[in-house]
């Protein structure tokens, strides 16, 4: 190969790269108007300035970052039309429910459509004269293959309704906002309303991060201002876990909050914002309930939005994104979201024992956690996380939420790091933050194991922990670990007979079942749980219990009264009805496995100095 030839190649590459730079990607422009807000409609016109030659496609998302099941957003998008710049019509074909194709067109193409939106939560959209609450995947079609193009939004009718714009999109003038690409746009929920604001700055490595609270609710400004003081405390407590705040894009983080009685309760994390909705009349009086959603979602601005599993990066908006890491991304976030509220003084240790009790029951007492590892339960999120279906599932026997499963693992790891290494889970989270989140290197599970090995300087411990409790179904010794902090794990209903029946109710008025018109009996409404006396007796959903212990059963109370009059090991003969006729079975009563956690003080046990110190180190404020 000659030098001249090499030079020619070098020149060729140089011209190519120049040529590429010359073709600047122009913004895809969304004009958003609300002529029919009273009937929950928005009108959207998309201008695509650089439509590639040949057929182009536009699609509606089927998933939403952070909400792991599929959602048919396409059902609420209609009147889809395409035009040339001169307004003349173009042919547009609907290829699938949510996929459209324009076979022939000029360089610039316009597409218009109507959005129906009437569900206020962290995933969907709602439009009415009080607001346009826009979670982007639910509201905006996108151009297939142009996900790297910048985007611009203009929001019309703001004056008409008295709305302002709250969003993590970049403000570029008047009512115009921009996003560098589709992924960022999808991550930027936008609330148009007469919301109230409180903003403050937090020192962060010599710089300032601005935090905004934008709340659409029926509260006075003073309520918002007082609530903001509580949020400030929470923010600083979480900052103390990682040692710093993330450097937010454009230097700002915004809590978008919508409080109204008909809202669905929800919170959804984003890189520089969170969308929180709460079903209540006002913020006032609900501050404590709200703050646990705030603390969970805010923790996500480190853990999941930046400490990001590779399985979710980049997010695929065409189908459910399956992840084996949600026990960490959601579970560890769940643990911290609750625990920092104790550190920040919002909850007492006594109150916190109920949360711990919930975590421990989930990991030790559910068939899902007994049979399947946390990784597998994470993958089930594609069905569990607001998944929509009309047929029942067998969640009671095959699923334990990765929130609580992972939260219980975080609890055990924190207590073990404290008792075996003189370290804390905060040390581990800081290491993961430095190695993964801060440098934006998406992780796989072995990366977390390697970080645990680094923190503990004990790769054997890390391997053992991951093999047993993450990939495996072994359980930590919670009783011994909690005792280090002077917390007692014990049976919640010791010595009491228990049948394990749940989800049962009267059949009266129910339709669609053989005995539904009967006034007799109690119908079991959902799957009985593996291992319970009622499951062992062969009873399941749809069975109608007519008699127990020879007595007619008209309601749940009558059944409970019979059980409470018995001892552990006693048998109850049950007569029941189902599609195959009338049957008889025997329930052998057991002791309930349900556990509770109480402080040693409450249990009348002595608390040692070591236990007091351990508990204080764990649960006292870390804000200096
Ligand atoms: Zn979460």
PDB file of C-alpha atoms in Angstrom, residues 386-519:
ATOM      1  CA  UNK A 386     -49.556  -1.603  35.663  1.00  0.00           C
ATOM      2  CA  UNK A 387     -49.928  -4.392  33.120  1.00  0.00           C
ATOM      3  CA  UNK A 388     -53.389  -4.364  31.611  1.00  0.00           C
ATOM      4  CA  UNK A 389     -55.358  -7.604  31.212  1.00  0.00           C
ATOM      5  CA  UNK A 390     -58.867  -8.856  31.797  1.00  0.00           C
ATOM      6  CA  UNK A 391     -58.062 -12.448  32.819  1.00  0.00           C
ATOM      7  CA  UNK A 392     -56.777 -13.113  36.338  1.00  0.00           C
ATOM      8  CA  UNK A 393     -53.151 -14.065  36.949  1.00  0.00           C
ATOM      9  CA  UNK A 394     -51.575 -16.258  39.609  1.00  0.00           C
ATOM     10  CA  UNK A 395     -49.557 -13.467  41.222  1.00  0.00           C
ATOM     11  CA  UNK A 396     -50.374 -14.661  44.719  1.00  0.00           C
ATOM     12  CA  UNK A 397     -48.391 -17.840  44.047  1.00  0.00           C
ATOM     13  CA  UNK A 398     -45.723 -16.887  41.535  1.00  0.00           C
ATOM     14  CA  UNK A 399     -44.857 -13.260  42.144  1.00  0.00           C
ATOM     15  CA  UNK A 400     -43.286 -11.184  44.892  1.00  0.00           C
ATOM     16  CA  UNK A 401     -42.808  -7.532  44.066  1.00  0.00           C
ATOM     17  CA  UNK A 402     -39.209  -6.593  43.209  1.00  0.00           C
ATOM     18  CA  UNK A 403     -39.854  -3.417  45.260  1.00  0.00           C
ATOM     19  CA  UNK A 404     -40.272  -5.262  48.538  1.00  0.00           C
ATOM     20  CA  UNK A 405     -38.109  -8.268  47.613  1.00  0.00           C
ATOM     21  CA  UNK A 406     -35.269  -5.915  46.672  1.00  0.00           C
ATOM     22  CA  UNK A 407     -36.028  -3.674  49.636  1.00  0.00           C
ATOM     23  CA  UNK A 408     -35.638  -6.633  51.986  1.00  0.00           C
ATOM     24  CA  UNK A 409     -32.319  -7.556  50.316  1.00  0.00           C
ATOM     25  CA  UNK A 410     -31.117  -3.960  50.737  1.00  0.00           C
ATOM     26  CA  UNK A 411     -32.090  -4.092  54.416  1.00  0.00           C
ATOM     27  CA  UNK A 412     -30.130  -7.322  54.941  1.00  0.00           C
ATOM     28  CA  UNK A 413     -27.096  -6.045  53.049  1.00  0.00           C
ATOM     29  CA  UNK A 414     -27.090  -2.790  55.026  1.00  0.00           C
ATOM     30  CA  UNK A 415     -27.235  -4.649  58.354  1.00  0.00           C
ATOM     31  CA  UNK A 416     -24.574  -7.147  57.269  1.00  0.00           C
ATOM     32  CA  UNK A 417     -22.185  -4.447  56.027  1.00  0.00           C
ATOM     33  CA  UNK A 418     -22.656  -2.694  59.358  1.00  0.00           C
ATOM     34  CA  UNK A 419     -22.196  -5.754  61.535  1.00  0.00           C
ATOM     35  CA  UNK A 420     -19.567  -7.703  59.570  1.00  0.00           C
ATOM     36  CA  UNK A 421     -17.447  -4.970  57.942  1.00  0.00           C
ATOM     37  CA  UNK A 422     -17.978  -1.746  59.864  1.00  0.00           C
ATOM     38  CA  UNK A 423     -19.283  -0.387  56.557  1.00  0.00           C
ATOM     39  CA  UNK A 424     -22.757   0.734  55.461  1.00  0.00           C
ATOM     40  CA  UNK A 425     -25.000   0.370  52.455  1.00  0.00           C
ATOM     41  CA  UNK A 426     -24.349   4.097  51.878  1.00  0.00           C
ATOM     42  CA  UNK A 427     -20.681   3.176  51.237  1.00  0.00           C
ATOM     43  CA  UNK A 428     -21.795   0.657  48.645  1.00  0.00           C
ATOM     44  CA  UNK A 429     -24.241   3.084  46.984  1.00  0.00           C
ATOM     45  CA  UNK A 430     -21.527   5.768  46.786  1.00  0.00           C
ATOM     46  CA  UNK A 431     -19.176   3.300  45.089  1.00  0.00           C
ATOM     47  CA  UNK A 432     -21.835   2.282  42.583  1.00  0.00           C
ATOM     48  CA  UNK A 433     -22.587   5.961  42.009  1.00  0.00           C
ATOM     49  CA  UNK A 434     -18.931   6.816  41.309  1.00  0.00           C
ATOM     50  CA  UNK A 435     -18.275   3.745  39.133  1.00  0.00           C
ATOM     51  CA  UNK A 436     -21.552   3.671  37.174  1.00  0.00           C
ATOM     52  CA  UNK A 437     -23.969   6.546  37.677  1.00  0.00           C
ATOM     53  CA  UNK A 438     -21.716   9.580  37.740  1.00  0.00           C
ATOM     54  CA  UNK A 439     -19.821   8.414  34.649  1.00  0.00           C
ATOM     55  CA  UNK A 440     -23.054   7.186  32.985  1.00  0.00           C
ATOM     56  CA  UNK A 441     -21.809   3.647  32.394  1.00  0.00           C
ATOM     57  CA  UNK A 442     -24.832   1.341  32.314  1.00  0.00           C
ATOM     58  CA  UNK A 443     -24.301  -1.688  34.548  1.00  0.00           C
ATOM     59  CA  UNK A 444     -24.963  -5.401  34.494  1.00  0.00           C
ATOM     60  CA  UNK A 445     -25.384  -7.402  37.709  1.00  0.00           C
ATOM     61  CA  UNK A 446     -21.726  -8.590  37.820  1.00  0.00           C
ATOM     62  CA  UNK A 447     -20.728  -4.885  37.968  1.00  0.00           C
ATOM     63  CA  UNK A 448     -22.699  -4.516  41.197  1.00  0.00           C
ATOM     64  CA  UNK A 449     -21.024  -7.626  42.591  1.00  0.00           C
ATOM     65  CA  UNK A 450     -17.624  -6.236  41.664  1.00  0.00           C
ATOM     66  CA  UNK A 451     -18.479  -2.942  43.397  1.00  0.00           C
ATOM     67  CA  UNK A 452     -19.525  -4.842  46.513  1.00  0.00           C
ATOM     68  CA  UNK A 453     -16.230  -6.737  46.393  1.00  0.00           C
ATOM     69  CA  UNK A 454     -14.357  -3.421  46.140  1.00  0.00           C
ATOM     70  CA  UNK A 455     -16.180  -1.818  49.053  1.00  0.00           C
ATOM     71  CA  UNK A 456     -15.790  -4.817  51.347  1.00  0.00           C
ATOM     72  CA  UNK A 457     -12.363  -5.830  49.988  1.00  0.00           C
ATOM     73  CA  UNK A 458     -13.855  -9.312  50.199  1.00  0.00           C
ATOM     74  CA  UNK A 459     -14.689 -10.829  46.830  1.00  0.00           C
ATOM     75  CA  UNK A 460     -15.717 -14.076  48.511  1.00  0.00           C
ATOM     76  CA  UNK A 461     -18.397 -12.283  50.527  1.00  0.00           C
ATOM     77  CA  UNK A 462     -19.633 -10.470  47.408  1.00  0.00           C
ATOM     78  CA  UNK A 463     -19.779 -13.677  45.361  1.00  0.00           C
ATOM     79  CA  UNK A 464     -21.526 -15.507  48.176  1.00  0.00           C
ATOM     80  CA  UNK A 465     -24.067 -12.703  48.640  1.00  0.00           C
ATOM     81  CA  UNK A 466     -24.927 -12.501  44.952  1.00  0.00           C
ATOM     82  CA  UNK A 467     -25.031 -16.265  44.418  1.00  0.00           C
ATOM     83  CA  UNK A 468     -27.254 -16.905  47.423  1.00  0.00           C
ATOM     84  CA  UNK A 469     -29.553 -13.895  47.586  1.00  0.00           C
ATOM     85  CA  UNK A 470     -29.646 -12.358  44.088  1.00  0.00           C
ATOM     86  CA  UNK A 471     -29.291 -15.301  41.708  1.00  0.00           C
ATOM     87  CA  UNK A 472     -30.432 -17.791  44.339  1.00  0.00           C
ATOM     88  CA  UNK A 473     -33.355 -18.073  46.705  1.00  0.00           C
ATOM     89  CA  UNK A 474     -31.525 -18.320  50.040  1.00  0.00           C
ATOM     90  CA  UNK A 475     -32.643 -15.860  52.666  1.00  0.00           C
ATOM     91  CA  UNK A 476     -30.591 -13.836  55.123  1.00  0.00           C
ATOM     92  CA  UNK A 477     -31.119 -14.344  58.839  1.00  0.00           C
ATOM     93  CA  UNK A 478     -33.350 -11.335  59.487  1.00  0.00           C
ATOM     94  CA  UNK A 479     -34.005 -12.215  63.102  1.00  0.00           C
ATOM     95  CA  UNK A 480     -30.294 -12.120  63.969  1.00  0.00           C
ATOM     96  CA  UNK A 481     -29.600  -9.045  61.820  1.00  0.00           C
ATOM     97  CA  UNK A 482     -32.464  -6.977  63.225  1.00  0.00           C
ATOM     98  CA  UNK A 483     -31.456  -7.940  66.773  1.00  0.00           C
ATOM     99  CA  UNK A 484     -28.185  -6.004  66.210  1.00  0.00           C
ATOM    100  CA  UNK A 485     -30.321  -2.839  66.164  1.00  0.00           C
ATOM    101  CA  UNK A 486     -32.487  -3.946  69.074  1.00  0.00           C
ATOM    102  CA  UNK A 487     -35.405  -4.905  66.846  1.00  0.00           C
ATOM    103  CA  UNK A 488     -37.327  -8.072  67.532  1.00  0.00           C
ATOM    104  CA  UNK A 489     -38.698 -10.221  64.712  1.00  0.00           C
ATOM    105  CA  UNK A 490     -41.516 -12.408  65.968  1.00  0.00           C
ATOM    106  CA  UNK A 491     -44.799 -14.060  65.020  1.00  0.00           C
ATOM    107  CA  UNK A 492     -47.584 -11.498  64.725  1.00  0.00           C
ATOM    108  CA  UNK A 493     -50.364 -13.824  65.914  1.00  0.00           C
ATOM    109  CA  UNK A 494     -48.654 -16.442  68.067  1.00  0.00           C
ATOM    110  CA  UNK A 495     -50.751 -19.366  69.251  1.00  0.00           C
ATOM    111  CA  UNK A 496     -53.799 -18.363  67.198  1.00  0.00           C
ATOM    112  CA  UNK A 497     -55.540 -20.686  64.749  1.00  0.00           C
ATOM    113  CA  UNK A 498     -55.452 -19.542  61.129  1.00  0.00           C
ATOM    114  CA  UNK A 499     -57.050 -20.802  57.899  1.00  0.00           C
ATOM    115  CA  UNK A 500     -55.158 -18.555  55.464  1.00  0.00           C
ATOM    116  CA  UNK A 501     -58.251 -17.519  53.573  1.00  0.00           C
ATOM    117  CA  UNK A 502     -58.117 -14.161  51.852  1.00  0.00           C
ATOM    118  CA  UNK A 503     -59.868 -12.481  48.986  1.00  0.00           C
ATOM    119  CA  UNK A 504     -63.182 -13.966  49.989  1.00  0.00           C
ATOM    120  CA  UNK A 505     -66.442 -12.120  50.126  1.00  0.00           C
ATOM    121  CA  UNK A 506     -70.151 -12.588  49.906  1.00  0.00           C
ATOM    122  CA  UNK A 507     -71.565 -13.867  46.649  1.00  0.00           C
ATOM    123  CA  UNK A 508     -74.681 -11.749  47.046  1.00  0.00           C
ATOM    124  CA  UNK A 509     -75.204  -9.661  43.936  1.00  0.00           C
ATOM    125  CA  UNK A 510     -72.319 -11.154  41.996  1.00  0.00           C
ATOM    126  CA  UNK A 511     -73.234 -12.236  38.521  1.00  0.00           C
ATOM    127  CA  UNK A 512     -71.793 -14.806  36.174  1.00  0.00           C
ATOM    128  CA  UNK A 513     -71.443 -17.687  38.633  1.00  0.00           C
ATOM    129  CA  UNK A 514     -73.673 -20.674  39.151  1.00  0.00           C
ATOM    130  CA  UNK A 515     -74.569 -19.709  42.692  1.00  0.00           C
ATOM    131  CA  UNK A 516     -74.210 -16.002  42.215  1.00  0.00           C
ATOM    132  CA  UNK A 517     -77.868 -15.344  42.646  1.00  0.00           C
ATOM    133  CA  UNK A 518     -77.921 -17.299  45.888  1.00  0.00           C
ATOM    134  CA  UNK A 519     -77.789 -15.472  49.189  1.00  0.00           C
TER     135      UNK A 519
END
